[in-house]
Amino acid sequence: MTSNEGPNAPAWPEATELADEVLWLLYQRQQPVGLDELARLAGTSRASVSRALEQLSRRGHVLNRSQVGLCLSQPVRLDACLIERMLRSSRVGRHAIVFDEVGSTNDVAFDCARRSGSDGLVVLAESQRAGRGRMGRRWHSPRGSNLLLSVLLVDDRALLSHDAVTIAAGVAVAEATADAGADGRLKWPNDVLVDGAKLAGVLVEARQVHHSRCIVVGIGLNVNAAPPAQHVERPATSLSAVLGHAVDRLAVLRSLLERLDHWVAQVAGGHIEPLRQAWLARCGMVGQRVEITCHGREFRGTVLDVDPMEGLLLAEDSGGQVHLPAEASSMRT
Ligand code: BT5
């Protein structure tokens, strides 16, 4: 299920295959390459490569042409063929769909659950009209700059708890930001921060679709642009702001999906302890005083532990200990 849902659908399958191959060659090169060289690498004629390049333009890819050759303009447009070719994962991201614009990628992912073989599907969009956060909040992201994605997991055997998948997604995002060179820290239950500013958020939702329990892991990650200040209650940042240069979204996406693939497999296999350790290694919250709202109640105290299955363990100021589930909790501090 490779698909780019743009306005100009490709004309015929062989041409699409060649355009995919040319795109892949250009993406891997990351340097200008001449038309003859491109034709040689693709094993075809100059004329066929020229037609493939026209098709790529119609798919929204921007090519920079110079005397030394042509290359893809940065940031490279997200494309399902690139994602599927680059990924080394067993479940997450086996199939990809890229949209120019949707309401919410989470809703599209749930809609796709009606198709057979959709487990592991990743839905991406260059922009969202109604991107959502948790508890009715909104997610804002400038078009074409960041990662807005949802991974569909069909959980027929009920192996994936909502909280554990939230923790797994947070760890995967933090690890992917580390791969890119930034020190992403986890803030329970669903934020990734750099120096206290929000870089990414995770929204895990579960629904019954026909007879299957479906979990959708929604992730918004600011790669090349933070949202305008009027759209956020607290400071936000992006990988490019942290690192001081433009960042390849596809490289970040690759490590994010491969790491999520790993952690989802761990959760499905019941291996929770490594996930707990990975979370704690990237979270500076143990020992901190916090205020948390859970099911409309206020809790104040000191964080003792984060358990992917049971939730955050809090030593309450009023005495006693309580486990607070991620799904129903919001941190106020
Ligand atoms: C989250 O909610 O952090 C989860 C966000 C998940 C978004 C993804 S995008 C792909 C997928 N499709 C969707 O429709 N959603 C998911 P929460 O903890 O409730 O945080 C929301 C708050 O973060 C907002 O109220 C803003 O203050 C702030 N915010 C909004 N956009 C932001 C951004 N791009 N970067 C940093 N902070 C942001």
Coordinates of N, CA, C and O in Angstrom, one line a residue, residues 40-138:
R40 N 21.9 6.0 -16.3 CA 22.8 4.8 -16.2 C 22.4 4.1 -14.9 O 22.2 2.8 -14.9
L41 N 22.3 4.8 -13.8 CA 22.0 4.2 -12.5 C 20.6 3.6 -12.5 O 20.4 2.5 -11.9
A42 N 19.7 4.2 -13.2 CA 18.3 3.6 -13.3 C 18.1 2.5 -14.3 O 17.1 1.9 -14.4
G43 N 19.2 2.4 -15.2 CA 19.2 1.3 -16.2 C 18.2 1.7 -17.3 O 17.5 0.7 -17.8
T44 N 18.1 2.9 -17.7 CA 17.1 3.3 -18.7 C 17.7 4.5 -19.5 O 18.8 4.8 -19.4
S45 N 16.8 5.0 -20.4 CA 17.3 6.1 -21.3 C 17.1 7.5 -20.7 O 16.3 7.6 -19.7
R46 N 17.8 8.5 -21.2 CA 17.7 9.8 -20.8 C 16.2 10.3 -20.9 O 15.7 11.0 -20.0
A47 N 15.6 9.9 -22.0 CA 14.2 10.4 -22.3 C 13.3 9.8 -21.2 O 12.4 10.5 -20.7
S48 N 13.5 8.5 -20.8 CA 12.6 8.0 -19.8 C 12.8 8.7 -18.5 O 11.9 8.9 -17.7
V49 N 14.1 9.0 -18.2 CA 14.4 9.7 -16.9 C 13.7 11.0 -16.9 O 13.2 11.5 -15.9
S50 N 13.8 11.7 -18.1 CA 13.2 13.1 -18.2 C 11.7 12.9 -17.9 O 11.1 13.8 -17.2
R51 N 11.0 11.9 -18.4 CA 9.6 11.7 -18.1 C 9.3 11.4 -16.6 O 8.4 11.9 -16.0
A52 N 10.2 10.6 -16.1 CA 10.1 10.3 -14.6 C 10.2 11.6 -13.8 O 9.5 11.8 -12.8
L53 N 11.2 12.5 -14.2 CA 11.4 13.7 -13.5 C 10.1 14.6 -13.6 O 9.7 15.3 -12.6
E54 N 9.5 14.6 -14.8 CA 8.2 15.4 -14.9 C 7.2 14.8 -14.0 O 6.4 15.6 -13.3
Q55 N 7.1 13.5 -13.9 CA 6.1 12.9 -13.0 C 6.4 13.3 -11.5 O 5.5 13.6 -10.8
L56 N 7.7 13.3 -11.2 CA 8.0 13.7 -9.8 C 7.6 15.1 -9.5 O 7.2 15.4 -8.4
S57 N 7.8 16.0 -10.5 CA 7.4 17.4 -10.3 C 5.9 17.4 -10.1 O 5.4 18.2 -9.2
R58 N 5.1 16.6 -10.9 CA 3.7 16.6 -10.7 C 3.3 16.1 -9.3 O 2.3 16.4 -8.8
R59 N 4.1 15.2 -8.7 CA 3.9 14.7 -7.4 C 4.3 15.7 -6.3 O 4.2 15.4 -5.1
G60 N 4.8 16.9 -6.7 CA 5.1 17.9 -5.8 C 6.6 18.0 -5.4 O 6.9 18.8 -4.6
H61 N 7.4 17.2 -6.0 CA 8.9 17.3 -5.7 C 9.5 18.4 -6.4 O 9.2 18.7 -7.6
V62 N 10.4 19.1 -5.7 CA 11.0 20.3 -6.4 C 12.5 19.9 -6.6 O 13.2 19.4 -5.7
L63 N 12.9 20.1 -7.9 CA 14.2 19.7 -8.3 C 15.1 21.0 -8.6 O 14.6 21.9 -9.3
N64 N 16.3 21.0 -8.0 CA 17.2 22.1 -8.3 C 18.1 21.7 -9.5 O 18.7 20.6 -9.4
R65 N 18.1 22.5 -10.5 CA 19.0 22.1 -11.7 C 20.1 23.1 -11.8 O 19.9 24.3 -11.6
S66 N 21.3 22.6 -12.0 CA 22.5 23.4 -12.2 C 23.4 22.8 -13.2 O 23.0 21.7 -13.8
Q67 N 24.5 23.4 -13.5 CA 25.4 22.8 -14.6 C 25.9 21.5 -14.2 O 26.2 20.6 -15.0
V68 N 26.1 21.2 -12.9 CA 26.6 20.0 -12.5 C 25.6 18.9 -12.4 O 25.9 17.7 -12.2
G69 N 24.3 19.2 -12.5 CA 23.3 18.2 -12.5 C 22.1 18.6 -11.7 O 21.9 19.8 -11.5
L70 N 21.3 17.7 -11.3 CA 20.1 18.0 -10.5 C 20.0 17.3 -9.2 O 20.6 16.2 -9.0
C71 N 19.3 17.9 -8.3 CA 19.2 17.3 -6.9 C 17.8 17.8 -6.4 O 17.2 18.7 -6.9
L72 N 17.4 17.0 -5.3 CA 16.1 17.4 -4.7 C 16.3 18.6 -3.8 O 17.2 18.7 -3.1
S73 N 15.3 19.5 -3.9 CA 15.3 20.7 -3.1 C 15.0 20.3 -1.6 O 14.1 19.4 -1.4
Q74 N 15.6 21.0 -0.7 CA 15.3 20.7 0.7 C 14.3 21.7 1.3 O 14.3 22.8 0.8
P75 N 13.4 21.3 2.2 CA 13.3 19.9 2.7 C 12.6 19.0 1.7 O 11.7 19.5 1.0
V76 N 13.1 17.8 1.6 CA 12.5 16.9 0.6 C 11.1 16.6 1.0 O 10.8 16.4 2.2
R77 N 10.2 16.6 0.0 CA 8.8 16.3 0.3 C 8.6 14.9 0.7 O 9.3 14.0 0.2
L78 N 7.8 14.7 1.7 CA 7.6 13.3 2.2 C 6.9 12.5 1.1 O 6.1 13.0 0.4
D79 N 7.4 11.2 0.9 CA 6.9 10.4 -0.2 C 6.8 9.0 0.3 O 7.8 8.5 0.8
A80 N 5.7 8.3 0.0 CA 5.5 7.0 0.5 C 6.6 6.0 0.0 O 7.1 5.1 0.7
C81 N 7.0 6.2 -1.2 CA 8.0 5.3 -1.8 C 9.3 5.4 -1.1 O 10.0 4.4 -0.8
L82 N 9.7 6.6 -0.7 CA 11.0 6.8 0.0 C 10.9 6.1 1.4 O 11.8 5.5 1.9
I83 N 9.7 6.3 2.1 CA 9.6 5.8 3.4 C 9.6 4.3 3.4 O 10.4 3.7 4.2
E84 N 8.9 3.7 2.5 CA 8.9 2.2 2.5 C 10.2 1.6 2.1 O 10.7 0.6 2.5
R85 N 11.0 2.3 1.2 CA 12.3 1.8 0.8 C 13.3 1.9 1.9 O 14.2 1.1 2.0
M86 N 13.2 3.0 2.7 CA 14.3 3.2 3.6 C 14.1 2.4 4.9 O 15.1 2.2 5.6
L87 N 12.9 2.1 5.2 CA 12.6 1.5 6.6 C 13.1 0.0 6.7 O 12.9 -0.8 5.8
R88 N 13.7 -0.3 7.9 CA 14.0 -1.6 8.2 C 13.2 -2.0 9.4 O 13.7 -2.1 10.5
S89 N 11.9 -2.1 9.3 CA 11.1 -2.5 10.4 C 10.2 -3.6 10.1 O 9.9 -3.9 8.9
S90 N 9.7 -4.3 11.1 CA 8.9 -5.5 10.8 C 7.4 -5.2 10.8 O 6.7 -5.9 10.1
R91 N 7.0 -4.2 11.6 CA 5.5 -4.0 11.7 C 5.2 -2.5 11.4 O 4.4 -2.2 10.5
V92 N 5.8 -1.6 12.2 CA 5.5 -0.2 12.1 C 6.1 0.4 10.8 O 7.3 0.4 10.6
G93 N 5.2 0.9 10.0 CA 5.7 1.6 8.7 C 5.9 0.7 7.6 O 6.5 1.0 6.6
R94 N 5.3 -0.5 7.7 CA 5.4 -1.5 6.5 C 4.7 -0.9 5.3 O 5.1 -1.1 4.2
H95 N 3.7 -0.1 5.5 CA 3.0 0.6 4.5 C 2.9 2.1 4.9 O 2.8 2.4 6.1
A96 N 2.9 2.9 3.9 CA 2.8 4.4 4.2 C 1.8 5.0 3.2 O 1.7 4.7 2.0
I97 N 1.1 6.0 3.7 CA 0.3 6.9 2.9 C 0.7 8.4 3.2 O 0.8 8.7 4.4
V98 N 0.9 9.2 2.2 CA 1.3 10.6 2.5 C 0.2 11.5 1.9 O -0.1 11.3 0.7
F99 N -0.4 12.3 2.7 CA -1.4 13.3 2.2 C -0.8 14.7 2.2 O 0.1 15.0 3.0
D100 N -1.3 15.5 1.3 CA -0.9 16.9 1.4 C -1.6 17.6 2.6 O -0.9 18.3 3.3
E101 N -2.9 17.3 2.7 CA -3.6 17.9 3.8 C -4.7 17.0 4.3 O -5.4 16.4 3.4
V102 N -4.9 16.9 5.6 CA -6.0 16.1 6.1 C -6.6 16.9 7.3 O -6.1 17.9 7.7
G103 N -7.7 16.3 7.8 CA -8.2 16.9 9.1 C -7.3 16.6 10.2 O -6.5 17.4 10.7
S104 N -7.3 15.3 10.5 CA -6.3 14.7 11.5 C -5.8 13.4 11.0 O -6.6 12.6 10.6
T105 N -4.5 13.2 11.1 CA -3.9 11.9 10.6 C -4.5 10.8 11.5 O -4.6 9.6 11.0
N106 N -4.8 11.0 12.7 CA -5.3 10.0 13.6 C -6.7 9.5 13.0 O -6.9 8.2 13.0
D107 N -7.5 10.4 12.6 CA -8.8 10.0 12.0 C -8.6 9.2 10.7 O -9.3 8.2 10.5
V108 N -7.7 9.6 9.9 CA -7.4 8.9 8.6 C -7.0 7.5 8.9 O -7.4 6.5 8.3
A109 N -6.1 7.4 9.9 CA -5.6 6.0 10.3 C -6.7 5.1 10.8 O -6.8 3.9 10.4
F110 N -7.6 5.6 11.6 CA -8.8 4.8 12.0 C -9.6 4.4 10.8 O -10.1 3.3 10.7
D111 N -9.8 5.3 9.9 CA -10.6 5.0 8.6 C -9.9 3.9 7.9 O -10.6 3.0 7.3
C112 N -8.6 3.9 7.8 CA -7.9 2.9 7.1 C -8.0 1.5 7.7 O -7.7 0.5 7.1
A113 N -8.4 1.5 9.0 CA -8.5 0.2 9.7 C -9.5 -0.7 9.1 O -9.5 -2.0 9.3
R114 N -10.4 -0.2 8.3 CA -11.4 -1.0 7.6 C -10.8 -1.8 6.5 O -11.4 -2.8 6.1
R115 N -9.6 -1.4 5.9 CA -9.0 -2.2 4.9 C -8.2 -3.3 5.5 O -7.6 -3.1 6.6
S116 N -8.2 -4.5 4.8 CA -7.4 -5.6 5.4 C -5.9 -5.3 5.2 O -5.5 -4.5 4.3
G117 N -5.1 -5.9 6.1 CA -3.6 -5.7 5.9 C -3.2 -4.3 6.3 O -2.1 -3.9 5.9
S118 N -3.9 -3.6 7.1 CA -3.5 -2.2 7.4 C -2.7 -2.1 8.7 O -2.3 -1.0 9.1
D119 N -2.5 -3.2 9.4 CA -1.7 -3.2 10.6 C -0.3 -2.6 10.3 O 0.3 -3.0 9.4
G120 N 0.1 -1.6 11.1 CA 1.5 -1.1 10.9 C 1.5 0.1 9.9 O 2.5 0.7 9.7
L121 N 0.3 0.4 9.3 CA 0.3 1.5 8.4 C 0.7 2.8 9.0 O 0.3 3.1 10.2
V122 N 1.5 3.6 8.3 CA 1.7 5.0 8.8 C 1.1 6.0 7.9 O 1.3 5.9 6.7
V123 N 0.4 6.9 8.5 CA -0.3 8.0 7.7 C 0.4 9.3 8.0 O 0.6 9.6 9.2
L124 N 0.9 9.9 7.0 CA 1.5 11.2 7.2 C 0.8 12.3 6.4 O 0.2 12.1 5.4
A125 N 1.0 13.5 6.9 CA 0.4 14.7 6.2 C 1.4 15.9 6.3 O 2.1 16.0 7.3
E126 N 1.4 16.7 5.2 CA 2.2 17.9 5.2 C 1.5 19.0 6.0 O 2.1 19.9 6.5
S127 N 0.2 18.8 6.2 CA -0.5 19.8 7.1 C -1.9 19.2 7.5 O -2.4 18.3 6.9
Q128 N -2.4 19.7 8.7 CA -3.6 19.2 9.2 C -4.5 20.4 9.5 O -4.1 21.4 10.0
R129 N -5.8 20.2 9.1 CA -6.8 21.3 9.4 C -7.2 21.2 10.8 O -7.6 22.3 11.4
A130 N -7.3 20.0 11.4 CA -7.8 19.9 12.8 C -6.9 18.9 13.6 O -7.4 18.0 14.1
G131 N -5.6 19.2 13.6 CA -4.7 18.4 14.4 C -5.1 18.5 15.8 O -5.3 19.6 16.3
R132 N -5.1 17.4 16.5 CA -5.6 17.5 17.9 C -4.5 17.0 18.9 O -3.7 16.1 18.6
G133 N -4.5 17.6 20.1 CA -3.7 17.1 21.2 C -4.7 16.3 22.1 O -5.7 15.8 21.7
R134 N -4.3 16.2 23.3 CA -5.1 15.4 24.3 C -6.2 16.3 24.9 O -6.0 17.5 24.9
M135 N -7.2 15.7 25.3 CA -8.3 16.4 26.1 C -8.8 17.7 25.4 O -8.9 18.7 26.0
G136 N -9.0 17.5 24.1 CA -9.6 18.6 23.4 C -8.7 19.7 23.0 O -9.1 20.8 22.4
R137 N -7.4 19.6 23.2 CA -6.5 20.6 22.9 C -6.1 20.5 21.4 O -6.3 19.5 20.8
R138 N -5.5 21.5 20.8 CA -5.1 21.5 19.4 C -3.6 21.3 19.2 O -2.8 21.7 20.0

